[in-house]
Each structure stands twice: as C-alpha cells, then as structure tokens.
Tab-separated table of C-alpha atoms in Angstrom:
chain	number	residue	atom	x	y	z
A	1	MET	CA	0.000	0.000	0.000
A	2	ILE	CA	1.318	3.441	-0.949
A	3	VAL	CA	0.751	6.251	1.577
A	4	LYS	CA	2.128	9.695	2.275
A	5	GLY	CA	4.662	9.944	5.060
A	6	THR	CA	8.082	11.038	6.240
A	7	TYR	CA	10.988	8.629	6.285
A	8	PHE	CA	14.702	8.454	7.022
A	9	GLN	CA	17.243	7.350	4.473
A	10	ASN	CA	21.019	7.314	4.132
A	11	ASP	CA	21.606	10.547	2.238
A	12	ALA	CA	24.097	13.296	3.051
A	13	GLU	CA	21.765	16.036	1.792
A	14	LYS	CA	18.270	14.683	2.463
A	15	PRO	CA	18.259	12.128	5.286
A	16	LEU	CA	14.585	12.941	6.026
A	17	VAL	CA	12.000	13.411	3.285
A	18	TYR	CA	8.226	13.495	2.847
A	19	GLY	CA	6.441	11.756	-0.002
A	20	ASP	CA	5.013	8.474	-1.238
A	21	VAL	CA	6.157	5.464	0.726
A	22	GLU	CA	5.072	1.832	0.642
A	23	ILE	CA	3.916	0.146	3.856
A	24	PHE	CA	3.701	-3.598	4.474
A	25	ASN	CA	1.677	-5.939	6.655
A	26	THR	CA	4.605	-7.714	8.296
A	27	LYS	CA	3.911	-10.577	10.682
A	28	ARG	CA	5.575	-10.042	14.051
A	29	ARG	CA	5.602	-11.558	17.522
A	30	ILE	CA	5.424	-9.439	20.641
A	31	LEU	CA	7.135	-11.945	22.980
A	32	ARG	CA	9.293	-15.040	22.679
A	33	GLY	CA	7.267	-18.215	22.392
A	34	GLU	CA	4.163	-16.478	21.070
A	35	GLU	CA	2.869	-16.872	17.545
A	36	GLU	CA	3.518	-14.304	14.871
A	37	LYS	CA	0.411	-12.263	14.122
A	38	GLU	CA	-0.872	-10.311	11.181
A	39	ALA	CA	-0.776	-6.577	11.752
A	40	VAL	CA	-3.807	-4.277	11.988
A	41	LEU	CA	-4.148	-1.278	9.698
A	42	CYS	CA	-4.347	1.986	11.682
A	43	GLU	CA	-4.496	5.712	11.000
A	44	PRO	CA	-2.068	7.854	13.022
A	45	VAL	CA	-3.853	10.777	14.672
A	46	MET	CA	-1.427	12.693	16.904
A	47	VAL	CA	2.338	12.138	16.785
A	48	GLY	CA	5.078	13.631	18.945
A	49	PHE	CA	8.635	14.512	17.998
A	50	CYS	CA	11.406	12.900	20.030
A	51	GLY	CA	15.107	13.627	20.320
A	52	THR	CA	15.706	10.124	18.984
A	53	ASP	CA	14.149	11.233	15.685
A	54	ASN	CA	16.606	14.100	15.518
A	55	GLU	CA	19.528	11.760	16.218
A	56	LEU	CA	18.358	9.309	13.544
A	57	MET	CA	18.211	12.136	11.022
A	58	HIS	CA	21.858	12.949	11.736
A	59	MET	CA	22.774	9.263	11.459
A	60	GLY	CA	21.125	9.192	8.030
A	61	SER	CA	23.203	12.161	6.880
A	62	GLU	CA	26.295	10.174	7.862
A	63	GLY	CA	25.115	6.974	6.134
A	64	ARG	CA	24.818	4.989	9.389
A	65	LEU	CA	21.131	4.017	9.360
A	66	GLY	CA	21.352	0.679	7.549
A	67	PRO	CA	20.892	-1.526	10.648
A	68	LYS	CA	17.787	0.476	11.607
A	69	PHE	CA	15.899	-0.167	8.365
A	70	PRO	CA	13.171	-2.820	8.168
A	71	ALA	CA	14.372	-6.008	6.500
A	72	GLY	CA	14.801	-5.528	2.759
A	73	MET	CA	14.152	-1.773	2.945
A	74	ASN	CA	16.420	1.211	2.366
A	75	ARG	CA	14.367	3.584	4.526
A	76	LEU	CA	12.581	3.856	7.876
A	77	ILE	CA	9.282	5.660	8.454
A	78	ASN	CA	9.872	7.578	11.665
A	79	GLY	CA	7.642	8.455	14.619
A	80	HIS	CA	7.217	6.400	17.790
A	81	GLU	CA	5.152	8.585	20.127
A	82	GLY	CA	1.458	8.903	19.522
A	83	ILE	CA	-2.104	7.753	19.283
A	84	VAL	CA	-3.871	6.064	16.372
A	85	TRP	CA	-7.374	5.272	15.160
A	86	VAL	CA	-8.088	1.556	14.577
A	87	PRO	CA	-10.882	1.424	11.952
A	88	SER	CA	-11.497	-2.326	12.174
A	89	GLN	CA	-12.029	-2.039	15.956
A	90	ASN	CA	-13.720	1.378	16.011
A	91	ARG	CA	-11.423	2.690	18.755
A	92	PHE	CA	-8.362	4.776	19.510
A	93	ALA	CA	-5.141	3.229	20.792
A	94	VAL	CA	-1.662	4.166	21.992
A	95	VAL	CA	1.028	2.192	20.205
A	96	LEU	CA	3.342	0.079	22.358
A	97	ILE	CA	6.630	0.578	20.571
A	98	ARG	CA	8.873	-2.379	21.345
A	99	GLY	CA	8.321	-6.093	20.778
A	100	GLY	CA	10.356	-9.017	19.524
A	101	ASN	CA	11.534	-12.575	19.844
A	102	SER	CA	12.479	-12.217	23.505
A	103	TYR	CA	10.916	-12.982	26.878
A	104	ASP	CA	10.917	-9.253	27.625
A	105	PRO	CA	11.757	-6.965	24.693
A	106	THR	CA	12.914	-4.235	27.074
A	107	ARG	CA	15.481	-6.603	28.602
A	108	TYR	CA	16.469	-8.732	25.638
A	109	THR	CA	19.644	-10.830	25.778
A	110	GLU	CA	22.342	-11.435	23.204
A	111	GLU	CA	20.667	-14.315	21.390
A	112	GLU	CA	17.282	-12.577	21.221
A	113	THR	CA	15.921	-9.954	18.825
A	114	TYR	CA	13.649	-6.941	19.136
A	115	PHE	CA	12.053	-4.235	17.008
A	116	GLU	CA	10.820	-0.716	17.714
A	117	TYR	CA	8.193	1.006	15.621
A	118	GLY	CA	9.663	4.164	14.106
A	119	CYS	CA	13.118	3.556	15.570
A	120	ASP	CA	14.555	0.166	14.751
A	121	GLN	CA	13.617	-2.348	12.036
A	122	ALA	CA	9.911	-1.429	11.975
A	123	ASP	CA	8.108	1.523	10.371
A	124	GLY	CA	6.497	4.147	12.589
A	125	LEU	CA	3.678	6.669	12.839
A	126	PHE	CA	4.528	9.615	10.577
A	127	CYS	CA	2.342	8.418	7.721
A	128	ASP	CA	-1.324	8.366	6.718
A	129	LYS	CA	-1.771	4.665	7.487
A	130	GLN	CA	0.378	2.044	9.152
A	131	TYR	CA	0.302	-1.592	10.242
A	132	PHE	CA	0.793	-2.484	13.928
A	133	HIS	CA	0.726	-5.733	15.902
A	134	PRO	CA	-2.808	-6.104	17.360
A	135	ASP	CA	-1.564	-6.746	20.908
A	136	MET	CA	0.538	-3.573	20.805
A	137	LEU	CA	-2.483	-1.278	20.418
A	138	LEU	CA	-3.106	-0.287	24.013
A	139	PRO	CA	-6.566	0.997	24.996
A	140	ILE	CA	-7.160	4.519	26.264
A	141	PRO	CA	-9.251	5.388	29.348
A	142	GLU	CA	-12.918	6.199	28.930
A	143	GLY	CA	-14.195	9.751	28.872
A	144	TYR	CA	-11.811	11.361	26.383
A	145	VAL	CA	-13.753	10.813	23.154
A	146	GLU	CA	-16.718	12.921	22.054
A	147	ASN	CA	-18.628	12.326	18.841
A	148	GLY	CA	-15.897	10.035	17.590
A	149	LYS	CA	-13.139	12.576	18.187
A	150	LEU	CA	-10.386	12.857	20.780
A	151	LYS	CA	-10.322	15.815	23.105
A	152	LEU	CA	-7.308	17.901	22.112
A	153	SER	CA	-5.899	18.163	25.633
A	154	PHE	CA	-5.956	14.370	25.990
A	155	ALA	CA	-4.467	13.810	22.531
A	156	LYS	CA	-1.530	16.054	23.436
A	157	LYS	CA	-0.854	14.011	26.579
A	158	MET	CA	-0.743	10.817	24.543
A	159	VAL	CA	2.548	11.780	22.906
A	160	PHE	CA	4.176	11.135	26.305
A	161	PRO	CA	3.425	7.506	27.329
A	162	ASP	CA	6.692	6.254	25.799
A	163	PRO	CA	9.069	8.586	27.721
A	164	PHE	CA	6.855	8.571	30.821
A	165	ALA	CA	6.899	4.766	30.846
A	166	CYS	CA	10.695	4.929	30.586
A	167	MET	CA	10.722	7.056	33.727
A	168	LEU	CA	8.452	4.611	35.553
A	169	PHE	CA	11.023	1.964	34.711
A	170	GLN	CA	13.836	4.235	35.951
A	171	LEU	CA	12.020	4.806	39.243
A	172	GLU	CA	11.501	1.074	39.703
A	173	ARG	CA	15.173	0.343	39.000
A	174	MET	CA	16.451	3.051	41.349
A	175	GLU	CA	14.178	1.802	44.118
A	176	ASP	CA	15.344	-1.788	43.601
A	177	LEU	CA	19.012	-0.862	43.369
A	178	GLY	CA	18.923	1.600	46.264
A	179	SER	CA	17.315	-0.952	48.523
A	180	ALA	CA	19.746	-3.726	47.578
A	181	HIS	CA	22.781	-1.418	47.609
A	182	ASN	CA	22.333	0.094	51.055
A	183	PHE	CA	20.066	-2.080	53.192
A	184	ARG	CA	22.954	-3.517	55.205
A	185	VAL	CA	24.010	0.006	56.153
A	186	ALA	CA	20.437	0.660	57.312
A	187	MET	CA	20.425	-2.580	59.327
A	188	LYS	CA	23.493	-1.426	61.277
A	189	LYS	CA	22.428	2.211	61.550
A	190	TYR	CA	18.864	1.652	62.751
A	191	LYS	CA	19.186	-1.866	64.244
A	192	PHE	CA	16.479	-3.015	61.822
A	193	CYS	CA	15.757	-6.439	60.435
A	194	GLU	CA	16.494	-6.941	56.734
A	195	GLU	CA	12.923	-6.293	55.590
A	196	GLU	CA	12.701	-3.021	57.502
A	197	ALA	CA	16.163	-1.954	56.372
A	198	ARG	CA	15.385	-2.568	52.703
A	199	ALA	CA	12.304	-0.339	52.964
A	200	VAL	CA	14.339	2.440	54.593
A	201	ALA	CA	17.162	2.181	52.037
A	202	LYS	CA	14.605	2.392	49.241
A	203	GLU	CA	13.458	5.740	50.638
A	204	GLU	CA	16.831	7.164	51.603
A	205	ILE	CA	18.371	6.699	48.169
A	206	PHE	CA	16.307	9.744	47.121
A	207	ASP	CA	17.222	11.903	50.129
A	208	ARG	CA	19.303	14.258	47.948
A	209	THR	CA	18.552	13.734	44.271
A	210	VAL	CA	20.171	15.707	41.453
A	211	ILE	CA	18.476	15.712	38.050
A	212	PHE	CA	21.055	17.180	35.698
A	213	GLY	CA	19.137	18.538	32.722
A	214	LEU	CA	15.600	19.850	32.486
A	215	GLY	CA	13.848	18.367	29.489
A	216	THR	CA	10.697	16.286	29.559
A	217	THR	CA	12.444	13.135	30.814
A	218	GLY	CA	14.060	15.019	33.684
A	219	MET	CA	10.742	16.619	34.552
A	220	PHE	CA	8.943	13.257	34.473
A	221	ILE	CA	11.390	11.445	36.736
A	222	GLY	CA	11.397	14.326	39.210
A	223	ASP	CA	7.616	14.268	39.282
A	224	LEU	CA	7.491	10.498	39.810
A	225	ILE	CA	10.120	10.513	42.554
A	226	LYS	CA	8.143	13.102	44.521
A	227	GLN	CA	4.836	11.337	43.937
A	228	ASN	CA	6.239	8.138	45.403
A	229	HIS	CA	8.757	9.480	47.928
A	230	ARG	CA	7.339	12.604	49.533
A	231	ASP	CA	10.367	13.218	51.762
A	232	ALA	CA	12.819	13.199	48.842
A	233	LYS	CA	14.733	16.369	48.050
A	234	VAL	CA	14.870	16.872	44.284
A	235	LEU	CA	17.112	19.453	42.638
A	236	PHE	CA	16.891	20.224	38.927
A	237	VAL	CA	20.038	21.671	37.343
A	238	GLY	CA	19.623	23.463	34.012
A	239	ARG	CA	20.500	26.543	32.005
A	240	SER	CA	17.056	28.112	31.630
A	241	PRO	CA	16.218	31.249	33.646
A	242	GLU	CA	14.395	30.656	36.907
A	243	ASP	CA	11.349	32.571	35.700
A	244	SER	CA	10.995	30.636	32.432
A	245	PRO	CA	7.665	28.817	31.940
A	246	LYS	CA	9.507	25.502	31.655
A	247	VAL	CA	11.228	25.855	35.007
A	248	LYS	CA	8.110	27.128	36.760
A	249	PHE	CA	6.042	24.233	35.426
A	250	ALA	CA	8.654	21.629	36.409
A	251	LEU	CA	8.978	22.962	39.941
A	252	GLU	CA	5.216	22.966	40.394
A	253	GLN	CA	4.863	19.427	39.098
A	254	ALA	CA	7.728	17.919	41.060
A	255	ASP	CA	7.669	20.110	44.172
A	256	ALA	CA	11.396	20.482	43.529
A	257	GLU	CA	14.171	23.059	43.769
A	258	TYR	CA	16.161	24.543	40.910
A	259	LEU	CA	19.740	25.628	40.323
A	260	ARG	CA	20.553	27.565	37.183
A	261	ASN	CA	23.947	26.737	35.705
A	262	ILE	CA	25.480	30.171	35.216
A	263	TYR	CA	28.887	29.221	36.607
A	264	ASP	CA	32.237	29.769	34.893
A	265	SER	CA	33.603	26.370	35.877
A	266	GLU	CA	32.361	22.886	36.609
A	267	GLU	CA	34.000	23.080	40.026
A	268	GLU	CA	31.953	26.149	40.956
A	269	LEU	CA	28.803	24.458	39.683
A	270	ALA	CA	29.523	21.351	41.758
A	271	LYS	CA	30.033	23.402	44.918
A	272	ALA	CA	26.742	25.223	44.296
A	273	ILE	CA	24.881	21.921	43.827
A	274	ILE	CA	26.238	20.452	47.059
A	275	GLU	CA	25.398	23.637	48.959
A	276	LYS	CA	21.862	23.699	47.547
A	277	LEU	CA	21.340	20.022	48.402
A	278	GLY	CA	22.739	20.338	51.886
A	279	GLY	CA	25.289	17.619	51.179
A	280	ARG	CA	26.531	15.314	48.438
A	281	ALA	CA	23.905	13.595	46.327
A	282	THR	CA	22.490	10.193	47.163
A	283	THR	CA	21.300	9.873	43.559
A	284	PHE	CA	22.534	11.662	40.438
A	285	ILE	CA	20.408	11.358	37.286
A	286	GLY	CA	22.016	12.543	34.047
A	287	VAL	CA	19.517	13.594	31.367
A	288	SER	CA	21.254	16.607	29.788
A	289	GLY	CA	23.000	14.755	26.958
A	290	SER	CA	26.297	16.458	27.844
A	291	ASN	CA	29.644	15.194	29.109
A	292	VAL	CA	29.433	17.668	31.971
A	293	GLU	CA	27.196	15.218	33.819
A	294	HIS	CA	29.756	12.601	34.764
A	295	ARG	CA	32.518	15.117	35.481
A	296	VAL	CA	30.327	17.013	37.935
A	297	ALA	CA	29.210	13.778	39.578
A	298	PHE	CA	32.584	12.016	39.826
A	299	GLU	CA	35.504	14.412	39.301
A	300	HIS	CA	33.909	17.172	41.344
A	301	LYS	CA	32.381	14.772	43.857
A	302	VAL	CA	28.727	15.784	43.740
A	303	LEU	CA	27.750	12.115	44.036
A	304	GLY	CA	28.207	10.963	47.623
A	305	CYS	CA	29.351	7.664	49.098
A	306	ASN	CA	27.058	4.702	48.408
A	307	GLY	CA	25.219	6.808	45.805
A	308	ILE	CA	23.604	5.819	42.512
A	309	TYR	CA	24.519	7.349	39.153
A	310	ASN	CA	21.674	6.903	36.660
A	311	SER	CA	22.893	7.541	33.118
A	312	PHE	CA	19.856	8.271	30.943
A	313	SER	CA	21.543	10.490	28.339
A	314	LEU	CA	22.317	9.193	24.873
A	315	GLY	CA	25.726	10.185	23.568
A	316	PRO	CA	27.982	11.134	26.506
A	317	LYS	CA	30.781	8.844	27.624
A	318	VAL	CA	30.833	8.137	31.353
A	319	THR	CA	34.311	7.973	32.912
A	320	PHE	CA	35.502	7.828	36.504
A	321	ASP	CA	38.662	7.442	38.546
A	322	THR	CA	38.670	3.860	39.824
A	323	MET	CA	40.302	4.742	43.145
A	324	PRO	CA	37.560	6.991	44.631
A	325	PHE	CA	34.905	5.091	42.651
A	326	GLY	CA	35.751	1.845	44.433
A	327	PHE	CA	36.233	3.297	47.891
A	328	GLU	CA	33.118	5.486	47.735
A	329	ASN	CA	31.065	2.488	46.645
A	330	HIS	CA	29.281	4.155	43.741
A	331	LEU	CA	26.715	2.256	41.692
A	332	ILE	CA	26.340	3.175	37.997
A	333	PHE	CA	23.533	1.955	35.791
A	334	GLY	CA	21.961	2.862	32.497
A	335	SER	CA	18.869	1.405	30.894
A	336	ILE	CA	16.492	3.072	28.454
A	337	ASN	CA	13.600	0.699	28.766
A	338	PHE	CA	10.030	0.116	29.903
A	339	ARG	CA	7.556	-2.750	30.047
A	340	GLN	CA	4.003	-2.916	28.771
A	341	ASP	CA	2.649	-2.466	32.293
A	342	HIS	CA	4.691	0.724	32.578
A	343	MET	CA	3.148	1.976	29.339
A	344	GLU	CA	-0.358	1.152	30.549
A	345	GLN	CA	0.299	2.889	33.860
A	346	ALA	CA	1.740	5.896	32.021
A	347	ILE	CA	-1.427	6.269	29.946
A	348	GLU	CA	-3.584	6.332	33.076
A	349	LEU	CA	-1.341	8.784	34.952
A	350	LEU	CA	-0.893	11.122	32.002
A	351	ALA	CA	-4.630	11.246	31.304
A	352	LYS	CA	-5.090	12.946	34.701
A	353	SER	CA	-2.045	15.202	34.386
A	354	ARG	CA	-1.362	18.757	33.179
A	355	TYR	CA	1.309	17.723	30.691
A	356	ASP	CA	-0.748	18.880	27.721
A	357	GLU	CA	0.266	22.392	28.805
A	358	ILE	CA	3.853	21.890	27.626
A	359	VAL	CA	2.957	20.554	24.162
A	360	GLU	CA	2.930	22.943	21.208
A	361	LEU	CA	1.585	21.960	17.805
A	362	ILE	CA	3.197	22.383	14.435
A	363	ASP	CA	0.877	22.371	11.435
A	364	ARG	CA	1.181	19.218	9.368
A	365	ASP	CA	1.594	21.150	6.114
A	366	GLU	CA	4.378	23.250	7.622
A	367	PHE	CA	6.187	20.118	8.788
A	368	THR	CA	5.785	18.078	5.605
A	369	LYS	CA	6.751	20.980	3.339
A	370	ASP	CA	10.263	20.962	4.797
A	371	PRO	CA	10.740	18.240	7.452
A	372	MET	CA	14.450	18.861	7.962
A	373	GLY	CA	13.925	22.606	8.247
A	374	ALA	CA	11.136	22.041	10.768
A	375	TYR	CA	13.459	19.938	12.933
A	376	ARG	CA	16.307	22.416	12.642
A	377	ASP	CA	14.497	25.744	12.906
A	378	ARG	CA	11.529	25.000	15.126
A	379	ILE	CA	11.242	21.612	16.805
A	380	TYR	CA	14.845	21.483	18.040
A	381	SER	CA	15.910	25.108	17.789
A	382	LYS	CA	17.226	27.053	20.784
A	383	ASN	CA	13.775	28.560	21.284
A	384	ALA	CA	11.911	25.268	20.855
A	385	PRO	CA	9.079	24.344	23.240
A	386	MET	CA	9.544	21.472	25.658
A	387	LYS	CA	7.514	19.232	23.355
A	388	THR	CA	6.271	19.551	19.801
A	389	ALA	CA	3.577	17.400	18.234
A	390	VAL	CA	1.531	17.346	15.055
A	391	ILE	CA	-2.099	16.478	14.445
A	392	TRP	CA	-1.571	14.069	11.576
A	393	ASN	CA	-5.279	13.469	10.935
A	394	LYS	CA	-7.567	16.336	11.947
A	395	ASN	CA	-10.683	14.225	11.343
A	396	TYR	CA	-10.163	12.518	14.710
A	397	VAL	CA	-9.344	15.459	16.999
A	398	GLU	CA	-11.784	17.961	18.492
A	399	THR	CA	-9.801	21.177	18.183
A	400	GLU	CA	-12.486	23.703	19.139
C-alpha cells in the first residue's frame, strides 16, 4: 500500500523526506514463544517529535542508518510517540513501541531480537496509514472521546506515554538498586531487620537527588520521585532562567528546587549543587545529553558515598577514577527501557495530568513541506518548546 509519510534514508543532503512510501503488513511476535500475528491497519492521529528522531536524522546524513531499516528496505518511516485510530475495531489506541523474539523486549539478551516502531527495524507513525501488531495497540481510558473525536488536551498528553513509561522503569530500578545497595548500612544504623532496612534504604536513596538537565524526561522522573517518595529532596540543574515557563512548570509538578547553571567552571557548579542540596547527592540522574554530567558527579564529587549514578543520556561517555569510585562504593547503571505495564500505567497517569500544557503543535503542512527545516528551525531550535507534536489526521481530533 502506498501512503504519504516522512521517512529516514542514508543521504548526506536529504536524510529525512516526505512523499510516497510503501507500507507492508509484516507478521511479528510481541514476545518469545508467542505466535507471529498479522498486523492491523491503523491511522495515526497525533504524533510527537522525540530527540531520537533528531539523532536518527543525523545518522542518516552520515550513512549509518542501515541496521535500523526494516528487512529488505532502504528507509525507515519515523515516529514512535502517539495515538492512532483503529478502523477495524472502532477505537483509539496508543502504540506500544517495542516487541520481539524475547521474553521481555525491554530486557532482551544477546541471542534474542527486538524491534521498535519508528526507531529500529519497523516503520512508525509519521504516515497516513500504518500496520501495527494487534496486541501492541493499548486501549485509552474512557471519557476522552466525544462524537468520535479525541479531546485535544488528551491527545496532546498521549505523545508522552513512551518517555513517561521509561521514567516509571527508571524509578523502579532506582528503588530496587537503592534498597539492595544500602540495606545492610540501614540494618546497622537503625538496628532493623532486613525487611525493615530494605524499605528504609529504598526511601533514603532519594534523600538528595540531582536531576542534571531539564527536558521532559528530567521533569517526568522528578515528578514520579516526589509522587512516590514525599520526603525526597529533588534538585533540577539546568541553564534556563528561573522565571521561564519551563522551570516554573517543572517545579510545580515535582515540588522540587532549581539551580541555574550560570557558573564559569564545573568546580563552581559542583560546589553550588552540594550547597543547595545540603550535602553530596544520594542519587545523580544525568539527562542533559552532555559530558558535563559525569565530570560534575565524579571528578567534582557531587555524588556521595554509596550513591547511585543513573545515566539516561544518549551520547555522553561516562568515565571515573577507579580509586575513589571503588572506595566510595558508587553504583552506575543505564537502561532506556520500559515494560508494557509501565506503558499502561503511564497512559492512566498522564490522562489525569497537566502535561498537555507543555505541548505545542506544528501544522502538518508546515512540517511536511520541509521536514528537515522544521526539525532544525523549530522543533529542536534554541527557542523550541519542551515538546512539539503534530495532528496528523484532523478528522479525529476535536480542536475547538
């Protein structure tokens, strides 16, 4: 079937283009041991733009996208955040992105395979119609459809389940690791049994939390930490002015504090973070995409003894001096994942949230006229909003 859409290709001049593209009903399995299933034809309605899309565009300009293409193809239809209309089922659905021949596609092992719609070996949402595995079309809550159309505020929120689910996974991992990493300290300190000590360690790992970088992922994890650990102290570190709408919104959502990075050196910044926290960090979460993260945490000792370093940025290299690293008992982990239950939980939580307020829309015609220019000059420009999305099919969204 030929449809209109945007797609990545290996081309130094035009790695992202809009035009006719052929889509295919490819049989896939969602989990290892399950049967392959025919896909269901859907119509994308609202699609969000992700930093991964921007990175893939740059990879295409450098000719490095080959492994990301669907089998036998020389292009990849992008888009992995959004909501679709399922004509055959007369309903809307949020697309679960990752599946594959593995027991858990988010935690696949070396001999297993996976795919990700719009990112890796499977076409995504930036097109008029697309095929998706029937079990990966997650239902939406009731009450957000009127006269066959989605409420605009709800549709905007549904560009976030993918990154929000990632942050639910991050929270779960930090809780698990913090409890396992420090419960023996808590047993000695409080004279607790193991069960009591694990519960205390799970809480105390967030006592002084640094979130280095203030994009949507940083905002989400700060929000979730405070929702689940009310006594946690959360400090966002970013470059935006304190009175910017982004900073104000994040602080309201996460009941957090903020430190603007206006310092001439990383050493001065580190001292300011420690002073603002009231001590070295128990947890340091890097989401800025810069190499400053690990230097501030390790070289300048913002991360305290027995602390966790959560590397969520794509791109930076994490290095550390093995002498203090070993003696200060730091724990480093990185995992950009989520499970289906995280995605389902994200949909429910987001539906009741205010996160539609940080989504700005770009007109479809403006985007498709010059996709690369839209990415460069608007979606990821210096003055870009926190999140940009596009109504791909206006027939399914109530905009008035």
